[in-house]
Tab-separated table of C-alpha atoms and ligand atoms in Angstrom:
chain	number	residue	atom	x	y	z
A	7	MET	CA	67.397	-9.125	-29.217
A	8	ALA	CA	68.623	-12.441	-27.484
A	9	ARG	CA	66.490	-14.378	-30.079
A	10	TYR	CA	68.479	-12.778	-32.917
A	11	GLY	CA	71.645	-13.773	-31.139
A	12	GLN	CA	70.419	-17.400	-30.632
A	13	ALA	CA	69.351	-17.622	-34.317
A	14	SER	CA	72.781	-16.416	-35.405
A	15	LEU	CA	74.271	-19.034	-33.135
A	16	ALA	CA	72.123	-21.731	-34.748
A	17	VAL	CA	73.435	-20.689	-38.121
A	18	LEU	CA	76.981	-20.755	-36.809
A	19	LEU	CA	76.484	-24.190	-35.341
A	20	ALA	CA	75.144	-25.500	-38.718
A	21	LEU	CA	78.172	-23.814	-40.405
A	22	ALA	CA	80.454	-25.840	-38.052
A	23	VAL	CA	78.803	-29.150	-38.710
A	24	ALA	CA	78.596	-28.389	-42.499
A	25	THR	CA	82.269	-27.490	-42.668
A	26	PHE	CA	83.171	-30.654	-40.558
A	27	LEU	CA	81.196	-32.984	-42.789
A	28	ASP	CA	82.290	-31.127	-45.889
A	29	SER	CA	86.149	-31.884	-44.913
A	30	TYR	CA	85.111	-35.647	-45.042
A	31	GLY	CA	83.712	-34.987	-48.584
A	32	ILE	CA	80.023	-35.035	-47.336
A	33	PRO	CA	78.499	-31.947	-48.928
A	34	THR	CA	75.571	-31.072	-46.559
A	35	ALA	CA	75.873	-27.305	-46.371
A	36	PHE	CA	72.558	-26.584	-47.962
A	37	ALA	CA	70.621	-29.163	-45.997
A	38	THR	CA	72.149	-28.135	-42.636
A	39	MET	CA	71.567	-24.386	-43.284
A	40	LEU	CA	67.878	-25.227	-44.141
A	41	LEU	CA	67.550	-26.962	-40.819
A	42	ALA	CA	69.070	-24.036	-38.991
A	43	VAL	CA	66.691	-21.509	-40.642
A	44	VAL	CA	63.595	-23.749	-39.943
A	45	PHE	CA	64.757	-24.231	-36.377
A	46	SER	CA	65.235	-20.552	-35.870
A	47	VAL	CA	61.819	-19.624	-37.380
A	48	TRP	CA	60.086	-22.188	-35.204
A	49	ARG	CA	62.140	-21.450	-32.045
A	50	PHE	CA	62.956	-17.729	-32.137
A	51	GLY	CA	60.293	-16.261	-34.346
A	52	ILE	CA	59.869	-14.845	-37.781
A	53	GLY	CA	62.322	-11.874	-37.577
A	54	ALA	CA	65.111	-14.032	-36.017
A	55	GLY	CA	64.295	-16.525	-38.707
A	56	LEU	CA	64.772	-14.096	-41.437
A	57	LEU	CA	68.158	-13.051	-39.965
A	58	ALA	CA	69.034	-16.812	-39.869
A	59	ALA	CA	68.072	-17.132	-43.564
A	60	ILE	CA	70.143	-14.152	-44.688
A	61	LEU	CA	73.174	-15.483	-42.640
A	62	ALA	CA	72.658	-18.925	-44.125
A	63	ILE	CA	72.603	-17.623	-47.602
A	64	ALA	CA	75.817	-15.518	-46.969
A	65	SER	CA	77.520	-18.476	-45.349
A	66	ILE	CA	76.826	-20.741	-48.364
A	67	ARG	CA	78.253	-18.160	-50.652
A	68	PHE	CA	81.215	-17.307	-48.543
A	69	PHE	CA	82.254	-20.807	-47.453
A	70	PHE	CA	81.029	-23.265	-49.932
A	71	LEU	CA	80.854	-21.653	-53.476
A	72	GLN	CA	83.985	-21.242	-55.396
A	73	PRO	CA	85.710	-18.783	-55.459
A	74	LEU	CA	85.540	-19.005	-51.641
A	75	HIS	CA	85.738	-16.282	-49.007
A	76	SER	CA	83.948	-13.597	-51.020
A	77	LEU	CA	80.530	-12.386	-50.723
A	78	ASP	CA	80.571	-10.965	-54.295
A	79	PRO	CA	77.918	-13.025	-56.235
A	80	PHE	CA	79.312	-11.625	-59.548
A	81	ALA	CA	82.557	-13.261	-59.020
A	82	LEU	CA	80.822	-16.647	-59.220
A	83	PRO	CA	80.908	-18.626	-62.469
A	84	ASP	CA	77.421	-19.081	-64.113
A	85	GLU	CA	76.882	-22.535	-62.821
A	86	ASN	CA	77.498	-21.461	-59.127
A	87	VAL	CA	75.290	-18.305	-59.592
A	88	ARG	CA	72.480	-20.658	-60.575
A	89	ARG	CA	73.173	-22.811	-57.486
A	90	LEU	CA	73.320	-19.807	-55.172
A	91	LEU	CA	69.967	-18.556	-56.595
A	92	LEU	CA	68.429	-21.946	-56.143
A	93	TYR	CA	69.572	-22.077	-52.550
A	94	THR	CA	68.553	-18.540	-51.874
A	95	GLU	CA	65.080	-19.179	-53.251
A	96	SER	CA	64.747	-22.568	-51.270
A	97	ILE	CA	65.795	-21.015	-48.076
A	98	LEU	CA	63.564	-17.959	-48.387
A	99	LEU	CA	60.643	-20.282	-49.388
A	100	LEU	CA	61.156	-22.395	-46.346
A	101	TRP	CA	61.368	-19.337	-44.235
A	102	LEU	CA	58.073	-18.070	-45.752
A	103	LEU	CA	56.454	-21.454	-44.901
A	104	GLY	CA	57.993	-21.584	-41.411
A	105	SER	CA	56.667	-18.163	-40.697
A	106	ALA	CA	53.117	-19.005	-41.821
A	107	LEU	CA	53.232	-22.068	-39.514
A	108	ARG	CA	54.775	-20.055	-36.824
A	109	ARG	CA	51.866	-17.465	-37.146
A	110	GLY	CA	49.312	-20.252	-37.064
A	111	GLN	CA	51.035	-21.810	-33.982
A	112	SER	CA	50.939	-18.511	-32.113
A	113	ARG	CA	47.319	-18.040	-32.943
A	114	LEU	CA	46.644	-21.371	-31.769
A	115	GLU	CA	48.551	-20.836	-28.573
A	116	ARG	CA	46.759	-17.565	-27.933
A	117	SER	CA	43.275	-18.994	-28.408
A	118	GLU	CA	44.262	-21.930	-26.221
A	119	ALA	CA	45.321	-19.535	-23.582
A	120	TYR	CA	42.069	-17.697	-23.802
A	121	LEU	CA	40.123	-20.882	-23.728
A	122	ALA	CA	42.079	-22.008	-20.604
A	123	ASP	CA	41.353	-18.735	-18.948
A	124	ALA	CA	37.609	-18.921	-19.718
A	125	GLN	CA	37.567	-22.562	-18.555
A	126	ALA	CA	39.340	-21.538	-15.267
A	127	LEU	CA	36.957	-18.578	-14.772
A	128	SER	CA	33.892	-20.680	-15.449
A	129	ARG	CA	35.300	-23.702	-13.580
A	130	THR	CA	34.522	-25.783	-16.693
A	131	GLY	CA	36.908	-28.320	-18.053
A	132	SER	CA	36.659	-30.222	-21.248
A	133	ILE	CA	37.328	-33.858	-22.197
A	134	SER	CA	37.331	-35.252	-25.688
A	135	PHE	CA	38.333	-38.600	-27.179
A	136	PHE	CA	37.490	-41.045	-29.993
A	137	ALA	CA	35.823	-44.176	-28.817
A	138	PRO	CA	36.649	-47.050	-28.376
A	139	ASP	CA	40.378	-46.776	-27.824
A	140	ALA	CA	41.858	-43.440	-28.848
A	141	GLU	CA	43.836	-41.209	-26.644
A	142	ILE	CA	41.867	-39.122	-24.245
A	143	PHE	CA	42.303	-35.261	-23.990
A	144	TRP	CA	41.731	-33.424	-20.861
A	145	SER	CA	41.994	-29.645	-20.748
A	146	ALA	CA	44.121	-27.923	-17.993
A	147	GLU	CA	40.867	-27.176	-16.079
A	148	THR	CA	39.832	-30.775	-16.126
A	149	TYR	CA	43.106	-31.738	-14.413
A	150	ARG	CA	42.288	-29.095	-11.771
A	151	VAL	CA	38.691	-30.126	-11.321
A	152	PHE	CA	39.668	-33.808	-10.674
A	153	GLY	CA	42.751	-32.789	-8.774
A	154	PHE	CA	45.219	-34.642	-11.069
A	155	GLY	CA	48.866	-33.527	-11.554
A	156	LYS	CA	50.042	-32.880	-15.197
A	157	GLU	CA	52.031	-36.092	-14.909
A	158	VAL	CA	49.005	-38.211	-14.776
A	159	SER	CA	47.902	-39.536	-18.194
A	160	PRO	CA	44.248	-39.047	-18.760
A	161	SER	CA	42.028	-42.069	-18.779
A	162	VAL	CA	38.250	-42.713	-18.292
A	163	ARG	CA	39.167	-45.205	-15.574
A	164	ARG	CA	40.865	-42.532	-13.547
A	165	MET	CA	37.875	-40.405	-13.779
A	166	LEU	CA	35.539	-43.187	-12.779
A	167	ASP	CA	37.739	-43.986	-9.827
A	168	ARG	CA	37.086	-40.414	-8.264
A	169	ILE	CA	33.291	-40.795	-8.371
A	170	HIS	CA	31.501	-40.721	-5.056
A	171	PRO	CA	30.467	-44.374	-3.971
A	172	GLU	CA	26.875	-43.239	-3.802
A	173	ASP	CA	26.788	-41.718	-7.195
A	174	VAL	CA	28.669	-44.500	-9.130
A	175	ASN	CA	25.522	-46.056	-10.576
A	176	THR	CA	24.047	-42.703	-11.702
A	177	ALA	CA	27.301	-41.681	-13.323
A	178	ARG	CA	27.951	-44.931	-14.924
A	179	SER	CA	24.421	-45.115	-16.505
A	180	GLY	CA	24.936	-41.428	-17.619
A	181	PHE	CA	28.295	-42.209	-19.262
A	182	TYR	CA	26.960	-45.346	-20.935
A	183	GLY	CA	24.585	-43.001	-22.719
A	184	LEU	CA	27.639	-41.751	-24.642
A	185	ALA	CA	28.355	-45.151	-26.166
A	186	GLU	CA	25.931	-44.309	-28.887
A	187	PRO	CA	25.620	-41.059	-30.983
A	188	VAL	CA	23.738	-38.586	-28.654
A	189	GLN	CA	22.971	-34.887	-29.079
A	190	ARG	CA	23.287	-34.099	-25.344
A	191	ILE	CA	23.406	-35.853	-22.053
A	192	GLU	CA	23.487	-34.064	-18.721
A	193	LEU	CA	24.157	-35.550	-15.371
A	194	GLU	CA	25.321	-34.388	-11.944
A	195	HIS	CA	27.405	-36.490	-9.625
A	196	ARG	CA	29.849	-35.945	-6.826
A	197	ILE	CA	33.669	-36.990	-6.754
A	198	VAL	CA	35.877	-37.622	-3.814
A	199	MET	CA	39.139	-35.893	-3.882
A	200	GLN	CA	42.368	-37.282	-2.537
A	201	ASP	CA	41.956	-35.330	0.670
A	202	ALA	CA	38.499	-36.820	1.082
A	203	SER	CA	36.706	-33.451	0.266
A	204	VAL	CA	33.751	-33.727	-2.020
A	205	LYS	CA	33.044	-31.825	-5.100
A	206	HIS	CA	29.852	-31.485	-7.172
A	207	LEU	CA	30.150	-31.838	-10.895
A	208	ASN	CA	27.811	-31.096	-13.676
A	209	ILE	CA	28.620	-33.086	-16.870
A	210	LEU	CA	27.337	-32.138	-20.331
A	211	GLY	CA	28.177	-34.573	-23.114
A	212	LYS	CA	27.634	-35.493	-26.613
A	213	ALA	CA	28.686	-38.141	-28.959
A	214	GLU	CA	29.000	-37.903	-32.668
A	215	ARG	CA	29.720	-40.619	-35.348
A	216	GLU	CA	32.707	-39.563	-37.572
A	217	LYS	CA	32.891	-40.496	-41.301
A	218	ASP	CA	35.376	-43.151	-40.512
A	219	GLY	CA	32.934	-44.876	-38.108
A	220	ARG	CA	34.543	-43.899	-34.920
A	221	LEU	CA	32.539	-42.176	-32.148
A	222	ARG	CA	33.773	-38.673	-31.179
A	223	ILE	CA	32.989	-37.978	-27.566
A	224	SER	CA	33.210	-34.418	-26.006
A	225	ALA	CA	32.132	-33.433	-22.577
A	226	ALA	CA	32.177	-30.342	-20.464
A	227	VAL	CA	32.778	-30.753	-16.782
A	228	MET	CA	31.572	-28.047	-14.630
A	229	ASP	CA	32.552	-27.698	-10.948
A	230	ILE	CA	29.379	-26.528	-9.262
A	231	THR	CA	30.448	-27.123	-5.686
A	232	GLU	CA	30.247	-23.518	-4.953
A	233	ALA	CA	26.835	-23.069	-6.458
A	234	ARG	CA	25.625	-26.156	-4.511
A	235	ARG	CA	26.908	-24.785	-1.265
A	236	THR	CA	25.157	-21.405	-1.939
A	237	ALA	CA	21.893	-23.220	-2.884
A	238	GLU	CA	22.095	-25.369	0.298
A	239	LEU	CA	22.688	-22.178	2.448
A	240	LEU	CA	19.807	-20.405	0.532
A	241	ARG	CA	17.541	-23.439	1.234
A	242	LYS	CA	18.506	-23.446	4.884
A	243	SER	CA	17.865	-19.685	5.219
A	244	GLN	CA	14.605	-19.966	3.302
A	245	ALA	CA	13.506	-22.815	5.726
A	246	GLU	CA	14.402	-20.563	8.685
A	247	LEU	CA	12.557	-17.545	7.108
A	248	ALA	CA	9.534	-19.718	6.450
A	249	HIS	CA	9.659	-20.752	10.138
A	250	VAL	CA	10.012	-17.092	11.444
A	251	THR	CA	7.269	-16.044	9.068
A	252	ARG	CA	4.955	-18.666	10.474
A	253	LEU	CA	5.694	-17.460	13.902
A	254	THR	CA	5.232	-13.839	12.912
A	255	THR	CA	1.931	-14.604	11.230
A	256	MET	CA	0.759	-16.363	14.386
A	257	GLY	CA	1.829	-13.241	16.335
A	258	GLU	CA	-0.056	-11.019	13.912
A	259	LEU	CA	-3.009	-13.314	14.042
A	260	VAL	CA	-3.240	-13.021	17.759
A	261	ALA	CA	-2.763	-9.232	17.514
A	262	SER	CA	-5.572	-9.137	14.939
A	263	ILE	CA	-7.981	-11.199	16.923
A	264	ALA	CA	-7.354	-8.874	19.851
A	265	HIS	CA	-7.683	-5.752	17.674
A	266	GLU	CA	-10.899	-6.785	15.709
A	267	ILE	CA	-12.742	-8.307	18.838
A	268	ASN	CA	-11.918	-5.194	20.801
A	269	GLN	CA	-14.266	-2.920	18.814
A	270	PRO	CA	-17.502	-5.122	19.069
A	271	LEU	CA	-16.596	-5.855	22.650
A	272	GLY	CA	-16.317	-2.182	23.462
A	273	ALA	CA	-19.529	-1.471	21.760
A	274	MET	CA	-21.347	-4.426	23.822
A	275	LYS	CA	-20.011	-2.783	26.997
A	276	LEU	CA	-21.307	0.549	25.828
A	277	HIS	CA	-24.825	-0.830	24.960
A	278	ALA	CA	-25.000	-2.925	28.026
A	279	GLN	CA	-24.349	0.238	30.168
A	280	SER	CA	-26.914	2.285	28.367
A	281	GLY	CA	-29.307	-0.622	28.626
A	282	LEU	CA	-28.815	-0.649	32.476
A	283	ARG	CA	-29.376	3.141	32.442
A	284	TRP	CA	-32.731	2.735	30.565
A	285	LEU	CA	-33.776	-0.035	33.110
A	286	ASP	CA	-32.771	2.097	35.972
A	287	ARG	CA	-35.204	4.848	34.875
A	288	LYS	CA	-38.312	5.199	36.861
A	289	PRO	CA	-40.343	3.833	35.285
A	290	PRO	CA	-37.885	1.742	33.235
A	291	GLU	CA	-37.840	2.539	29.445
A	292	LEU	CA	-38.206	-1.047	28.405
A	293	GLU	CA	-38.229	-0.262	24.628
A	294	ARG	CA	-34.996	1.529	24.708
A	295	ALA	CA	-33.418	-1.185	26.932
A	296	GLU	CA	-34.574	-3.780	24.261
A	297	MET	CA	-32.890	-1.713	21.587
A	298	SER	CA	-29.699	-1.820	23.551
A	299	LEU	CA	-29.904	-5.468	23.969
A	300	ASN	CA	-30.465	-5.997	20.334
A	301	ARG	CA	-27.407	-3.911	19.570
A	302	ILE	CA	-25.421	-6.095	22.059
A	303	ILE	CA	-26.699	-9.186	20.053
A	304	ASP	CA	-25.641	-7.522	16.788
A	305	ASN	CA	-22.157	-6.908	18.062
A	306	ALA	CA	-21.936	-10.416	19.416
A	307	VAL	CA	-22.863	-11.815	16.056
A	308	ARG	CA	-20.357	-9.582	14.415
A	309	ALA	CA	-17.659	-10.844	16.935
A	310	GLU	CA	-18.601	-14.272	16.116
A	311	GLY	CA	-18.318	-13.650	12.425
A	312	LEU	CA	-14.944	-12.012	13.028
A	313	ILE	CA	-13.569	-14.996	14.964
A	314	ALA	CA	-14.880	-17.447	12.326
A	315	LYS	CA	-13.122	-15.427	9.647
A	316	ILE	CA	-9.887	-15.196	11.608
A	317	ARG	CA	-10.009	-19.077	12.167
A	318	ALA	CA	-10.583	-19.372	8.490
A	319	MET	CA	-7.583	-17.246	7.696
A	320	ALA	CA	-5.441	-19.264	10.120
A	321	LYS	CA	-6.499	-22.504	8.396
A	322	LYS	CA	-5.787	-20.751	4.907
A	323	GLN	CA	-9.331	-21.248	3.859
A	324	GLU	CA	-10.656	-19.457	0.800
A	325	VAL	CA	-12.437	-16.324	1.705
A	326	GLU	CA	-16.143	-16.058	0.760
A	327	SER	CA	-16.832	-14.354	-2.344
A	328	VAL	CA	-20.416	-13.044	-2.999
A	329	PRO	CA	-21.782	-9.939	-4.595
A	330	VAL	CA	-21.487	-7.136	-2.056
A	331	ASP	CA	-23.361	-3.769	-2.205
A	332	LEU	CA	-20.964	-1.414	-0.457
A	333	ASN	CA	-23.683	1.217	0.135
A	334	HIS	CA	-25.707	-1.392	1.969
A	335	LEU	CA	-22.707	-2.483	3.960
A	336	VAL	CA	-21.977	1.164	4.992
A	337	GLY	CA	-25.520	1.276	6.334
A	338	ASP	CA	-24.980	-1.816	8.432
A	339	VAL	CA	-21.693	-0.440	9.821
A	340	MET	CA	-23.203	2.924	10.679
A	341	GLU	CA	-25.905	1.063	12.475
A	342	LEU	CA	-23.188	-0.545	14.595
A	343	LEU	CA	-21.057	2.567	15.104
A	344	LYS	CA	-23.854	5.051	15.570
A	345	GLY	CA	-23.549	4.857	19.457
A	346	GLU	CA	-19.900	5.207	19.262
A	347	ALA	CA	-20.115	8.251	16.892
A	348	HIS	CA	-22.663	9.890	19.066
A	349	GLU	CA	-20.540	9.192	22.288
A	350	ARG	CA	-17.426	10.850	20.601
A	351	GLY	CA	-19.515	13.790	19.255
A	352	VAL	CA	-18.710	12.953	15.616
A	353	ALA	CA	-21.220	14.103	12.934
A	354	CYS	CA	-21.300	11.596	10.033
A	355	GLN	CA	-22.174	12.865	6.576
A	356	ILE	CA	-23.118	10.113	4.147
A	357	ASP	CA	-22.711	10.758	0.485
A	358	LEU	CA	-23.332	7.512	-1.412
A	359	GLU	CA	-23.681	7.110	-5.199
A	360	PRO	CA	-27.194	5.510	-5.600
A	361	SER	CA	-26.340	3.388	-8.539
A	362	LEU	CA	-23.040	2.096	-7.092
A	363	GLY	CA	-21.743	-1.016	-9.013
A	364	GLU	CA	-21.523	-4.181	-6.781
A	365	VAL	CA	-18.192	-5.672	-5.837
A	366	ARG	CA	-17.429	-9.326	-5.204
A	367	GLY	CA	-16.068	-10.410	-1.982
A	368	ASP	CA	-16.377	-11.369	1.648
A	369	PRO	CA	-18.886	-9.023	3.364
A	370	ILE	CA	-17.519	-9.404	6.900
A	371	GLN	CA	-13.973	-8.618	5.775
A	372	LEU	CA	-15.049	-5.743	3.773
A	373	GLN	CA	-17.057	-4.475	6.793
A	374	GLN	CA	-13.851	-4.715	8.735
A	375	ILE	CA	-12.182	-2.129	6.417
A	376	VAL	CA	-15.113	0.283	6.858
A	377	VAL	CA	-15.043	-0.079	10.489
A	378	ASN	CA	-11.307	0.428	10.743
A	379	PHE	CA	-11.542	3.568	8.565
A	380	LEU	CA	-14.272	4.976	10.780
A	381	MET	CA	-12.710	4.130	14.022
A	382	ASN	CA	-9.401	5.488	12.989
A	383	GLY	CA	-11.274	8.684	11.948
A	384	PHE	CA	-12.984	9.002	15.265
A	385	ASP	CA	-9.581	8.437	16.965
A	386	ALA	CA	-7.872	11.066	14.710
A	387	MET	CA	-10.429	13.671	15.911
A	388	ALA	CA	-9.982	13.102	19.550
A	389	ALA	CA	-8.390	16.453	19.901
A	390	THR	CA	-10.431	18.372	17.413
A	391	PRO	CA	-12.968	20.744	18.893
A	392	ARG	CA	-16.190	18.867	19.400
A	393	GLU	CA	-18.301	21.010	16.985
A	394	GLU	CA	-15.814	20.391	14.130
A	395	ARG	CA	-15.665	16.703	14.496
A	396	GLU	CA	-17.039	15.473	11.242
A	397	ILE	CA	-16.679	12.407	9.001
A	398	THR	CA	-17.790	12.125	5.421
A	399	ILE	CA	-18.432	8.710	3.877
A	400	ARG	CA	-18.582	8.714	0.177
A	401	SER	CA	-18.921	6.054	-2.466
A	402	ARG	CA	-18.529	6.562	-6.213
A	403	ASN	CA	-18.169	4.529	-9.526
A	404	ARG	CA	-14.928	5.252	-11.530
A	405	GLY	CA	-14.462	3.386	-14.585
A	406	ASN	CA	-14.688	-0.402	-13.746
A	407	GLU	CA	-13.985	0.407	-10.120
A	408	VAL	CA	-15.757	1.504	-6.931
A	409	ILE	CA	-14.228	3.956	-4.712
A	410	PHE	CA	-15.035	4.245	-1.093
A	411	ASP	CA	-13.693	7.203	0.895
A	412	VAL	CA	-13.756	8.121	4.658
A	413	ARG	CA	-12.737	11.706	5.147
A	414	ASP	CA	-12.011	13.124	8.729
A	415	ALA	CA	-11.391	16.555	10.083
A	416	GLY	CA	-8.463	15.466	12.312
A	417	PRO	CA	-4.872	16.652	12.204
A	418	GLY	CA	-3.983	14.609	9.043
A	419	ILE	CA	-1.449	11.929	8.568
A	420	GLN	CA	1.570	12.482	10.814
A	421	ARG	CA	4.724	13.714	8.727
A	422	GLY	CA	7.005	10.798	8.008
A	423	ALA	CA	4.285	8.202	8.604
A	424	GLU	CA	2.987	8.304	5.064
A	425	GLY	CA	4.947	5.239	3.852
A	426	LEU	CA	4.357	3.325	7.155
A	427	LEU	CA	0.736	3.355	7.809
A	428	PHE	CA	-0.090	0.033	6.280
A	429	ASP	CA	2.791	-1.736	8.003
A	430	ALA	CA	1.894	-4.258	10.690
A	431	PHE	CA	2.495	-2.832	14.205
A	432	PHE	CA	2.954	0.760	13.014
A	433	THR	CA	1.064	3.066	15.367
A	434	THR	CA	1.376	6.559	16.595
A	435	LYS	CA	-1.246	5.957	19.227
A	436	ALA	CA	-0.290	5.420	22.801
A	437	HIS	CA	-2.458	2.254	23.053
A	438	GLY	CA	-2.538	1.480	19.445
A	439	MET	CA	-1.667	-1.871	18.056
A	440	GLY	CA	-0.863	-0.802	14.449
A	441	MET	CA	-2.631	-3.796	12.990
A	442	GLY	CA	-5.987	-2.267	11.714
A	443	LEU	CA	-4.670	-0.832	8.500
A	444	SER	CA	-2.114	-3.760	7.861
A	445	ILE	CA	-5.205	-6.063	7.938
A	446	CYS	CA	-7.210	-3.681	5.811
A	447	ARG	CA	-4.456	-3.767	3.123
A	448	SER	CA	-4.396	-7.591	3.112
A	449	ILE	CA	-8.183	-7.784	2.738
A	450	ALA	CA	-8.109	-5.143	-0.043
A	451	GLU	CA	-5.436	-7.027	-1.893
A	452	SER	CA	-7.230	-10.346	-1.527
A	453	HIS	CA	-10.118	-8.683	-3.223
A	454	GLN	CA	-7.882	-7.346	-6.113
A	455	GLY	CA	-8.285	-3.938	-4.646
A	456	ARG	CA	-6.046	-1.436	-2.845
A	457	ILE	CA	-6.267	1.152	-0.125
A	458	GLU	CA	-4.662	4.497	-0.033
A	459	ALA	CA	-4.422	7.438	2.445
A	460	PHE	CA	-3.787	11.051	1.711
A	461	ASN	CA	-4.131	14.344	3.543
A	462	ASN	CA	-7.107	16.665	2.474
A	463	ASP	CA	-6.312	20.021	1.133
A	464	ASP	CA	-8.036	21.836	3.981
A	465	ARG	CA	-7.734	19.489	6.935
A	466	GLY	CA	-7.743	15.936	8.004
A	467	ALA	CA	-7.090	12.733	5.954
A	468	THR	CA	-8.919	10.656	3.588
A	469	PHE	CA	-8.659	6.836	3.497
A	470	ARG	CA	-9.589	5.235	0.258
A	471	LEU	CA	-10.628	1.829	-0.663
A	472	THR	CA	-10.841	0.922	-4.359
A	473	LEU	CA	-12.383	-2.369	-5.554
A	474	PRO	CA	-12.986	-3.755	-8.953
A	475	GLN	CA	-16.657	-3.884	-9.935
A	476	SER	CA	-18.144	-7.311	-10.275
A	477	GLU	CA	-18.597	-8.548	-13.845
A	478	ILE	CA	-22.453	-8.548	-13.482
A	479	SER	CA	-22.789	-4.804	-12.424
A	480	LYS	CA	-20.505	-3.501	-15.278
B	5	LIG	P1	-3.733	1.752	15.238
B	5	LIG	O1	-5.100	2.386	15.056
B	5	LIG	O2	-3.710	0.696	16.182
B	5	LIG	O3	-2.650	2.794	15.382
B	5	LIG	P2	-3.832	1.338	12.370
B	5	LIG	O4	-3.160	0.330	11.517
B	5	LIG	O5	-5.343	1.377	12.162
B	5	LIG	O6	-3.420	0.944	13.930
B	5	LIG	O7	-3.313	2.693	12.095
B	5	LIG	C1	-1.892	2.995	12.042
B	5	LIG	C2	-1.527	4.404	12.205
B	5	LIG	O8	-2.037	5.152	11.039
B	5	LIG	C3	-2.191	5.177	13.336
B	5	LIG	O9	-1.489	5.000	14.469
B	5	LIG	C4	-2.135	6.604	12.883
B	5	LIG	O10	-0.755	7.064	12.925
B	5	LIG	C5	-2.302	6.521	11.309
B	5	LIG	N1	-3.721	6.829	10.972
B	5	LIG	C6	-4.661	5.929	10.778
B	5	LIG	N2	-5.811	6.606	10.409
B	5	LIG	C7	-5.590	7.879	10.498
B	5	LIG	C8	-6.421	9.101	10.279
B	5	LIG	N3	-7.639	9.179	10.024
B	5	LIG	N4	-5.838	10.258	10.415
B	5	LIG	C9	-4.338	10.306	10.720
B	5	LIG	N5	-3.662	9.259	10.967
B	5	LIG	C10	-4.247	8.038	10.859
């Protein structure tokens, strides 16, 4: 409403000026009224402008056309009717033009506001100018990024002054790239603010030759300080993580050495004891004692192999990859663990697919998986009545894969442990280390295979190793 009042006031003022000038014989009523209407449309909007136009027409009729002080257009002589019509037409035309301009202007203001919002949100300012010497334009965000007040007049010099001393050369050579038409340049540099704080900027620029020969340069100035800080934090925490991971790996490695060596050491002790017993017999059973000694040697060789593998792992050497017959490998392992199985009263059923496809891999590492599956099965059946302790070792072809199962008759996988079995250091055993299955998983994965564990329908659990068949045996 205030705008309508102000528009009326503008007409009133124009009327006063026109009357004043008229009294000196200067007839300016029409021109002054036009001015008042244009001013009202521009300043107070389209509606207030229309009110000003109507008031202006009425004022002209009332104060400047004979007979005066009447609004009746029919009282006018023909010539004045024509004049009034002409004035009315002109004033309304000007109001229409003014309205169109005003609409365009508000659209422009609105899109400028949107642009400013978007620039503030993305912390991206814009710069544009015609080279060599035209006025430079900075968007509001550019002022903010560079920390200049609105009173500062934009100049390339001012921007260059802010550049971090160490980045001056890079920045300059980047900007020189814009002295010629160029599709896109991108550079990053730092600027030093008045309070000595440092900002990181990313600049994207392009230069285009206009028809008149001048170069139009536009650039987007992105404040990437925050992103840089985050990246730096990320880099630091990644470095810390890498360090911790190295330490953890070392820890796991030590644990895995202990775990893997334990089994052949235990077996060696067992065979040494039985060797002694055979020798103690009267007369000594030399053949059997020799067998025990041979088993000790086998286990020592295995321990040596394990240590070599673990050392290779520590040095990140590539694992061996040769064709492996899993059935054959099971035979070797059974030979090693026969004594252990006997000792624990476990009956071993062996159900192997005769034409099992070969796999490719490292025989010692794959042997480790089989040993771990079997030893875990033995452990699981510690509380199972002796006559029910049974392990089934089964191998099968399935599609392009080889499946190897170890099935026991223990209590099955503990409730809640299902998703954790393969995690390092997860154990439910009083003296367990929780490394065996985690090592098995790493080995399986490095052979492009996988391991799974599930409970059997009747009793016990099955641990399954699946490996891709090697190309030759397909
Ligand atoms: P550890 O034998 O030192 O505990 P593993 O990684 O070999 O370490 O095994 C982790 C855990 O998986 C065991 O503590 C046990 O809870 C579970 N597990 C492994 N094998 C069996 C099995 N045959 N039956 C039931 N649970 C098993």
